[in-house]
Amino acid sequence: MDLILDCMWDLEQAAARAQSACGIIPSSNDTLIDFISEYQRSELYAFHQEFDREPDLPRGRALTEAKNETNIPDWARNILYDPNPGALQPNKLIGFVYDFCIRANWKPKHI
């Protein structure tokens, strides 16, 4: 249990643990296998594959670049400086992600 809690709060430890996990599901049935096969044929799976191939930015770089992004409206930029309550409001959070993905052409992984 301590390992799980430690991984919740430590990104590096969570990433290291994820790399060592085999991902084998000990007991499954045809329904689960069909579900996994359907997922692997989906657009969501293709998105996840592209997402995983995209290199990570160094820590802090996304925030620095976001604050200098010229293709987002002021209200979205203000969330970067003062995230509460804007980042907690679903409509504003959706708009924030939309502005960075669509207006500024950012990759979802970097938002």
Tab-separated table of N, CA and C in Angstrom:
chain	number	residue	atom	x	y	z
A	1	MET	N	0.821	-1.186	0.000
A	1	MET	CA	0.000	0.000	0.000
A	1	MET	C	0.871	1.258	0.000
A	2	ASP	N	1.977	1.230	0.745
A	2	ASP	CA	2.866	2.392	0.779
A	2	ASP	C	3.417	2.710	-0.606
A	3	LEU	N	3.732	1.668	-1.371
A	3	LEU	CA	4.252	1.873	-2.724
A	3	LEU	C	3.232	2.608	-3.586
A	4	ILE	N	1.980	2.216	-3.489
A	4	ILE	CA	0.921	2.870	-4.267
A	4	ILE	C	0.809	4.333	-3.860
A	5	LEU	N	0.799	4.589	-2.575
A	5	LEU	CA	0.693	5.972	-2.103
A	5	LEU	C	1.913	6.788	-2.503
A	6	ASP	N	3.093	6.197	-2.418
A	6	ASP	CA	4.304	6.904	-2.838
A	6	ASP	C	4.240	7.264	-4.316
A	7	CYS	N	3.755	6.343	-5.130
A	7	CYS	CA	3.659	6.591	-6.574
A	7	CYS	C	2.636	7.676	-6.895
A	8	MET	N	1.623	7.833	-6.048
A	8	MET	CA	0.623	8.879	-6.268
A	8	MET	C	1.242	10.267	-6.200
A	9	TRP	N	2.274	10.422	-5.378
A	9	TRP	CA	2.828	11.747	-5.124
A	9	TRP	C	4.206	11.961	-5.707
A	10	ASP	N	4.778	10.951	-6.333
A	10	ASP	CA	6.129	11.055	-6.876
A	10	ASP	C	6.118	10.594	-8.331
A	11	LEU	N	6.151	11.547	-9.248
A	11	LEU	CA	6.045	11.254	-10.674
A	11	LEU	C	7.152	10.326	-11.149
A	12	GLU	N	8.375	10.564	-10.707
A	12	GLU	CA	9.485	9.714	-11.142
A	12	GLU	C	9.321	8.276	-10.646
A	13	GLN	N	8.886	8.133	-9.414
A	13	GLN	CA	8.678	6.794	-8.865
A	13	GLN	C	7.526	6.093	-9.589
A	14	ALA	N	6.472	6.823	-9.895
A	14	ALA	CA	5.348	6.236	-10.626
A	14	ALA	C	5.785	5.792	-12.017
A	15	ALA	N	6.581	6.614	-12.691
A	15	ALA	CA	7.060	6.261	-14.032
A	15	ALA	C	7.963	5.041	-13.978
A	16	ALA	N	8.844	4.982	-12.994
A	16	ALA	CA	9.741	3.827	-12.862
A	16	ALA	C	8.943	2.560	-12.587
A	17	ARG	N	7.956	2.662	-11.741
A	17	ARG	CA	7.112	1.499	-11.418
A	17	ARG	C	6.324	1.054	-12.651
A	18	ALA	N	5.821	1.998	-13.417
A	18	ALA	CA	5.052	1.659	-14.617
A	18	ALA	C	5.919	0.926	-15.634
A	19	GLN	N	7.193	1.285	-15.723
A	19	GLN	CA	8.092	0.632	-16.673
A	19	GLN	C	8.382	-0.811	-16.279
A	20	SER	N	8.311	-1.110	-14.994
A	20	SER	CA	8.635	-2.465	-14.546
A	20	SER	C	7.416	-3.382	-14.491
A	21	ALA	N	6.227	-2.831	-14.674
A	21	ALA	CA	5.008	-3.647	-14.635
A	21	ALA	C	4.831	-4.371	-15.967
A	22	CYS	N	4.468	-5.629	-15.898
A	22	CYS	CA	4.331	-6.420	-17.126
A	22	CYS	C	3.003	-6.168	-17.826
A	23	GLY	N	1.972	-5.786	-17.098
A	23	GLY	CA	0.681	-5.508	-17.707
A	23	GLY	C	-0.165	-6.738	-17.978
A	24	ILE	N	0.273	-7.893	-17.528
A	24	ILE	CA	-0.494	-9.119	-17.737
A	24	ILE	C	-1.691	-9.132	-16.792
A	25	ILE	N	-2.855	-9.419	-17.343
A	25	ILE	CA	-4.065	-9.541	-16.542
A	25	ILE	C	-4.192	-11.013	-16.153
A	26	PRO	N	-4.131	-11.340	-14.862
A	26	PRO	CA	-4.041	-12.738	-14.452
A	26	PRO	C	-5.230	-13.607	-14.851
A	27	SER	N	-6.405	-13.067	-14.863
A	27	SER	CA	-7.546	-13.873	-15.302
A	27	SER	C	-8.425	-13.004	-16.181
A	28	SER	N	-8.749	-13.511	-17.321
A	28	SER	CA	-9.589	-12.758	-18.240
A	28	SER	C	-10.518	-13.733	-18.942
A	29	ASN	N	-11.487	-13.172	-19.630
A	29	ASN	CA	-12.411	-14.005	-20.388
A	29	ASN	C	-12.527	-13.449	-21.801
A	30	ASP	N	-13.331	-14.088	-22.615
A	30	ASP	CA	-13.467	-13.658	-24.009
A	30	ASP	C	-13.984	-12.233	-24.123
A	31	THR	N	-14.833	-11.827	-23.200
A	31	THR	CA	-15.371	-10.468	-23.237
A	31	THR	C	-14.251	-9.444	-23.080
A	32	LEU	N	-13.357	-9.677	-22.138
A	32	LEU	CA	-12.236	-8.757	-21.934
A	32	LEU	C	-11.300	-8.766	-23.138
A	33	ILE	N	-11.034	-9.917	-23.671
A	33	ILE	CA	-10.165	-10.024	-24.848
A	33	ILE	C	-10.792	-9.301	-26.033
A	34	ASP	N	-12.104	-9.459	-26.225
A	34	ASP	CA	-12.806	-8.736	-27.295
A	34	ASP	C	-12.742	-7.228	-27.067
A	35	PHE	N	-12.897	-6.818	-25.818
A	35	PHE	CA	-12.834	-5.399	-25.482
A	35	PHE	C	-11.459	-4.821	-25.822
A	36	ILE	N	-10.409	-5.533	-25.454
A	36	ILE	CA	-9.043	-5.080	-25.750
A	36	ILE	C	-8.807	-5.036	-27.255
A	37	SER	N	-9.290	-6.033	-27.964
A	37	SER	CA	-9.134	-6.055	-29.428
A	37	SER	C	-9.867	-4.887	-30.073
A	38	GLU	N	-11.060	-4.601	-29.580
A	38	GLU	CA	-11.826	-3.465	-30.113
A	38	GLU	C	-11.089	-2.153	-29.842
A	39	TYR	N	-10.551	-2.015	-28.646
A	39	TYR	CA	-9.774	-0.821	-28.298
A	39	TYR	C	-8.575	-0.660	-29.231
A	40	GLN	N	-7.878	-1.747	-29.524
A	40	GLN	CA	-6.687	-1.673	-30.372
A	40	GLN	C	-7.025	-1.291	-31.811
A	41	ARG	N	-8.264	-1.410	-32.212
A	41	ARG	CA	-8.693	-0.997	-33.552
A	41	ARG	C	-9.303	0.407	-33.550
A	42	SER	N	-9.361	1.036	-32.401
A	42	SER	CA	-10.075	2.305	-32.268
A	42	SER	C	-9.183	3.517	-32.540
A	43	GLU	N	-9.848	4.645	-32.782
A	43	GLU	CA	-9.143	5.922	-32.917
A	43	GLU	C	-8.504	6.326	-31.590
A	44	LEU	N	-9.128	5.939	-30.493
A	44	LEU	CA	-8.564	6.249	-29.179
A	44	LEU	C	-7.210	5.572	-28.998
A	45	TYR	N	-7.098	4.325	-29.425
A	45	TYR	CA	-5.826	3.606	-29.345
A	45	TYR	C	-4.771	4.318	-30.198
A	46	ALA	N	-5.149	4.725	-31.408
A	46	ALA	CA	-4.209	5.447	-32.279
A	46	ALA	C	-3.761	6.747	-31.608
A	47	PHE	N	-4.706	7.442	-30.977
A	47	PHE	CA	-4.362	8.668	-30.249
A	47	PHE	C	-3.376	8.366	-29.124
A	48	HIS	N	-3.646	7.317	-28.359
A	48	HIS	CA	-2.748	6.957	-27.254
A	48	HIS	C	-1.358	6.587	-27.760
A	49	GLN	N	-1.289	5.914	-28.897
A	49	GLN	CA	0.013	5.558	-29.465
A	49	GLN	C	0.791	6.813	-29.851
A	50	GLU	N	0.119	7.752	-30.506
A	50	GLU	CA	0.774	9.010	-30.886
A	50	GLU	C	1.191	9.795	-29.639
A	51	PHE	N	0.310	9.833	-28.655
A	51	PHE	CA	0.590	10.526	-27.397
A	51	PHE	C	1.854	9.967	-26.749
A	52	ASP	N	1.962	8.651	-26.697
A	52	ASP	CA	3.119	8.013	-26.061
A	52	ASP	C	4.411	8.215	-26.848
A	53	ARG	N	4.320	8.374	-28.164
A	53	ARG	CA	5.523	8.591	-28.982
A	53	ARG	C	6.056	10.014	-28.863
A	54	GLU	N	5.193	10.941	-28.506
A	54	GLU	CA	5.589	12.349	-28.389
A	54	GLU	C	6.567	12.506	-27.222
A	55	PRO	N	7.731	13.117	-27.453
A	55	PRO	CA	8.692	13.269	-26.347
A	55	PRO	C	8.160	14.214	-25.263
A	56	ASP	N	8.548	13.948	-24.044
A	56	ASP	CA	8.185	14.818	-22.928
A	56	ASP	C	9.011	16.095	-22.989
A	57	LEU	N	8.433	17.169	-22.489
A	57	LEU	CA	9.183	18.412	-22.329
A	57	LEU	C	9.899	18.365	-20.987
A	58	PRO	N	11.040	19.030	-20.882
A	58	PRO	CA	11.695	19.105	-19.569
A	58	PRO	C	10.758	19.767	-18.553
A	59	ARG	N	10.921	19.388	-17.298
A	59	ARG	CA	10.058	19.907	-16.232
A	59	ARG	C	10.075	21.439	-16.218
A	60	GLY	N	8.888	22.029	-16.203
A	60	GLY	CA	8.737	23.475	-16.134
A	60	GLY	C	8.713	24.175	-17.483
A	61	ARG	N	9.166	23.506	-18.530
A	61	ARG	CA	9.250	24.161	-19.841
A	61	ARG	C	7.870	24.463	-20.424
A	62	ALA	N	6.918	23.558	-20.259
A	62	ALA	CA	5.578	23.790	-20.810
A	62	ALA	C	4.961	25.047	-20.202
A	63	LEU	N	5.093	25.214	-18.902
A	63	LEU	CA	4.531	26.394	-18.249
A	63	LEU	C	5.211	27.662	-18.742
A	64	THR	N	6.519	27.628	-18.870
A	64	THR	CA	7.256	28.793	-19.367
A	64	THR	C	6.811	29.145	-20.780
A	65	GLU	N	6.724	28.147	-21.643
A	65	GLU	CA	6.301	28.402	-23.021
A	65	GLU	C	4.839	28.825	-23.088
A	66	ALA	N	4.004	28.244	-22.229
A	66	ALA	CA	2.585	28.597	-22.230
A	66	ALA	C	2.382	30.061	-21.865
A	67	LYS	N	3.148	30.541	-20.909
A	67	LYS	CA	3.017	31.940	-20.494
A	67	LYS	C	3.423	32.899	-21.609
A	68	ASN	N	4.244	32.441	-22.544
A	68	ASN	CA	4.680	33.274	-23.667
A	68	ASN	C	3.907	32.998	-24.951
A	69	GLU	N	2.933	32.092	-24.894
A	69	GLU	CA	2.157	31.727	-26.082
A	69	GLU	C	1.305	32.915	-26.524
A	70	THR	N	1.423	33.282	-27.792
A	70	THR	CA	0.698	34.454	-28.303
A	70	THR	C	-0.658	34.108	-28.903
A	71	ASN	N	-0.939	32.841	-29.111
A	71	ASN	CA	-2.170	32.440	-29.797
A	71	ASN	C	-3.290	31.999	-28.869
A	72	ILE	N	-3.247	32.412	-27.620
A	72	ILE	CA	-4.332	32.091	-26.691
A	72	ILE	C	-4.913	33.387	-26.146
A	73	PRO	N	-6.190	33.376	-25.780
A	73	PRO	CA	-6.795	34.591	-25.225
A	73	PRO	C	-6.293	34.870	-23.804
A	74	ASP	N	-6.479	36.096	-23.386
A	74	ASP	CA	-5.996	36.510	-22.063
A	74	ASP	C	-6.590	35.682	-20.934
A	75	TRP	N	-7.894	35.334	-21.040
A	75	TRP	CA	-8.514	34.583	-19.945
A	75	TRP	C	-7.822	33.232	-19.754
A	76	ALA	N	-7.381	32.600	-20.854
A	76	ALA	CA	-6.686	31.313	-20.746
A	76	ALA	C	-5.293	31.517	-20.140
A	77	ARG	N	-4.631	32.573	-20.533
A	77	ARG	CA	-3.308	32.868	-19.975
A	77	ARG	C	-3.412	33.167	-18.475
A	78	ASN	N	-4.489	33.829	-18.069
A	78	ASN	CA	-4.665	34.156	-16.651
A	78	ASN	C	-4.741	32.903	-15.783
A	79	ILE	N	-5.271	31.808	-16.330
A	79	ILE	CA	-5.336	30.553	-15.573
A	79	ILE	C	-3.932	30.069	-15.223
A	80	LEU	N	-2.965	30.343	-16.092
A	80	LEU	CA	-1.586	29.930	-15.814
A	80	LEU	C	-1.012	30.643	-14.594
A	81	TYR	N	-1.413	31.889	-14.406
A	81	TYR	CA	-0.890	32.687	-13.301
A	81	TYR	C	-1.729	32.548	-12.030
A	82	ASP	N	-3.028	32.337	-12.210
A	82	ASP	CA	-3.942	32.244	-11.070
A	82	ASP	C	-4.945	31.125	-11.357
A	83	PRO	N	-4.547	29.866	-11.115
A	83	PRO	CA	-5.363	28.729	-11.548
A	83	PRO	C	-6.688	28.553	-10.814
A	84	ASN	N	-6.812	29.069	-9.612
A	84	ASN	CA	-8.073	28.902	-8.885
A	84	ASN	C	-8.909	30.155	-9.002
A	85	PRO	N	-10.173	30.042	-9.305
A	85	PRO	CA	-10.951	28.820	-9.489
A	85	PRO	C	-11.046	28.348	-10.942
A	86	GLY	N	-10.468	29.099	-11.890
A	86	GLY	CA	-10.659	28.792	-13.311
A	86	GLY	C	-10.323	27.369	-13.713
A	87	ALA	N	-9.205	26.851	-13.230
A	87	ALA	CA	-8.782	25.502	-13.615
A	87	ALA	C	-9.669	24.425	-13.002
A	88	LEU	N	-10.505	24.809	-12.052
A	88	LEU	CA	-11.411	23.851	-11.417
A	88	LEU	C	-12.806	23.878	-12.029
A	89	GLN	N	-13.058	24.798	-12.928
A	89	GLN	CA	-14.369	24.915	-13.565
A	89	GLN	C	-14.334	24.185	-14.903
A	90	PRO	N	-15.158	23.153	-15.059
A	90	PRO	CA	-15.086	22.310	-16.270
A	90	PRO	C	-15.138	23.088	-17.582
A	91	ASN	N	-16.031	24.055	-17.709
A	91	ASN	CA	-16.130	24.795	-18.975
A	91	ASN	C	-14.859	25.585	-19.268
A	92	LYS	N	-14.281	26.176	-18.250
A	92	LYS	CA	-13.039	26.927	-18.457
A	92	LYS	C	-11.877	25.989	-18.760
A	93	LEU	N	-11.844	24.856	-18.094
A	93	LEU	CA	-10.774	23.891	-18.341
A	93	LEU	C	-10.860	23.348	-19.764
A	94	ILE	N	-12.071	23.055	-20.221
A	94	ILE	CA	-12.261	22.593	-21.604
A	94	ILE	C	-11.809	23.679	-22.580
A	95	GLY	N	-12.195	24.921	-22.321
A	95	GLY	CA	-11.785	26.028	-23.182
A	95	GLY	C	-10.280	26.232	-23.189
A	96	PHE	N	-9.674	26.076	-22.036
A	96	PHE	CA	-8.222	26.205	-21.897
A	96	PHE	C	-7.514	25.170	-22.769
A	97	VAL	N	-7.926	23.920	-22.649
A	97	VAL	CA	-7.324	22.848	-23.446
A	97	VAL	C	-7.592	23.089	-24.929
A	98	TYR	N	-8.808	23.480	-25.269
A	98	TYR	CA	-9.156	23.767	-26.662
A	98	TYR	C	-8.247	24.863	-27.221
A	99	ASP	N	-8.083	25.938	-26.484
A	99	ASP	CA	-7.264	27.051	-26.977
A	99	ASP	C	-5.824	26.625	-27.233
A	100	PHE	N	-5.271	25.818	-26.358
A	100	PHE	CA	-3.896	25.369	-26.573
A	100	PHE	C	-3.799	24.349	-27.706
A	101	CYS	N	-4.766	23.436	-27.802
A	101	CYS	CA	-4.717	22.415	-28.874
A	101	CYS	C	-5.036	23.010	-30.241
A	102	ILE	N	-6.082	23.804	-30.315
A	102	ILE	CA	-6.579	24.283	-31.608
A	102	ILE	C	-5.956	25.626	-31.998
A	103	ARG	N	-6.054	26.608	-31.151
A	103	ARG	CA	-5.538	27.940	-31.507
A	103	ARG	C	-4.015	27.989	-31.534
A	104	ALA	N	-3.385	27.333	-30.559
A	104	ALA	CA	-1.925	27.414	-30.448
A	104	ALA	C	-1.223	26.179	-31.015
A	105	ASN	N	-1.988	25.189	-31.436
A	105	ASN	CA	-1.447	23.976	-32.073
A	105	ASN	C	-0.472	23.204	-31.174
A	106	TRP	N	-0.782	23.160	-29.889
A	106	TRP	CA	0.032	22.379	-28.957
A	106	TRP	C	-0.392	20.918	-29.021
A	107	LYS	N	0.528	20.032	-28.690
A	107	LYS	CA	0.221	18.610	-28.561
A	107	LYS	C	-0.465	18.394	-27.206
A	108	PRO	N	-1.471	17.518	-27.149
A	108	PRO	CA	-2.156	17.275	-25.870
A	108	PRO	C	-1.207	16.893	-24.738
A	109	LYS	N	-0.150	16.191	-25.047
A	109	LYS	CA	0.784	15.751	-24.010
A	109	LYS	C	1.457	16.924	-23.303
A	110	HIS	N	1.555	18.054	-23.956
A	110	HIS	CA	2.289	19.187	-23.403
A	110	HIS	C	1.405	20.190	-22.679
A	111	ILE	N	0.115	19.927	-22.667
A	111	ILE	CA	-0.801	20.851	-21.984
A	111	ILE	C	-0.855	20.516	-20.509
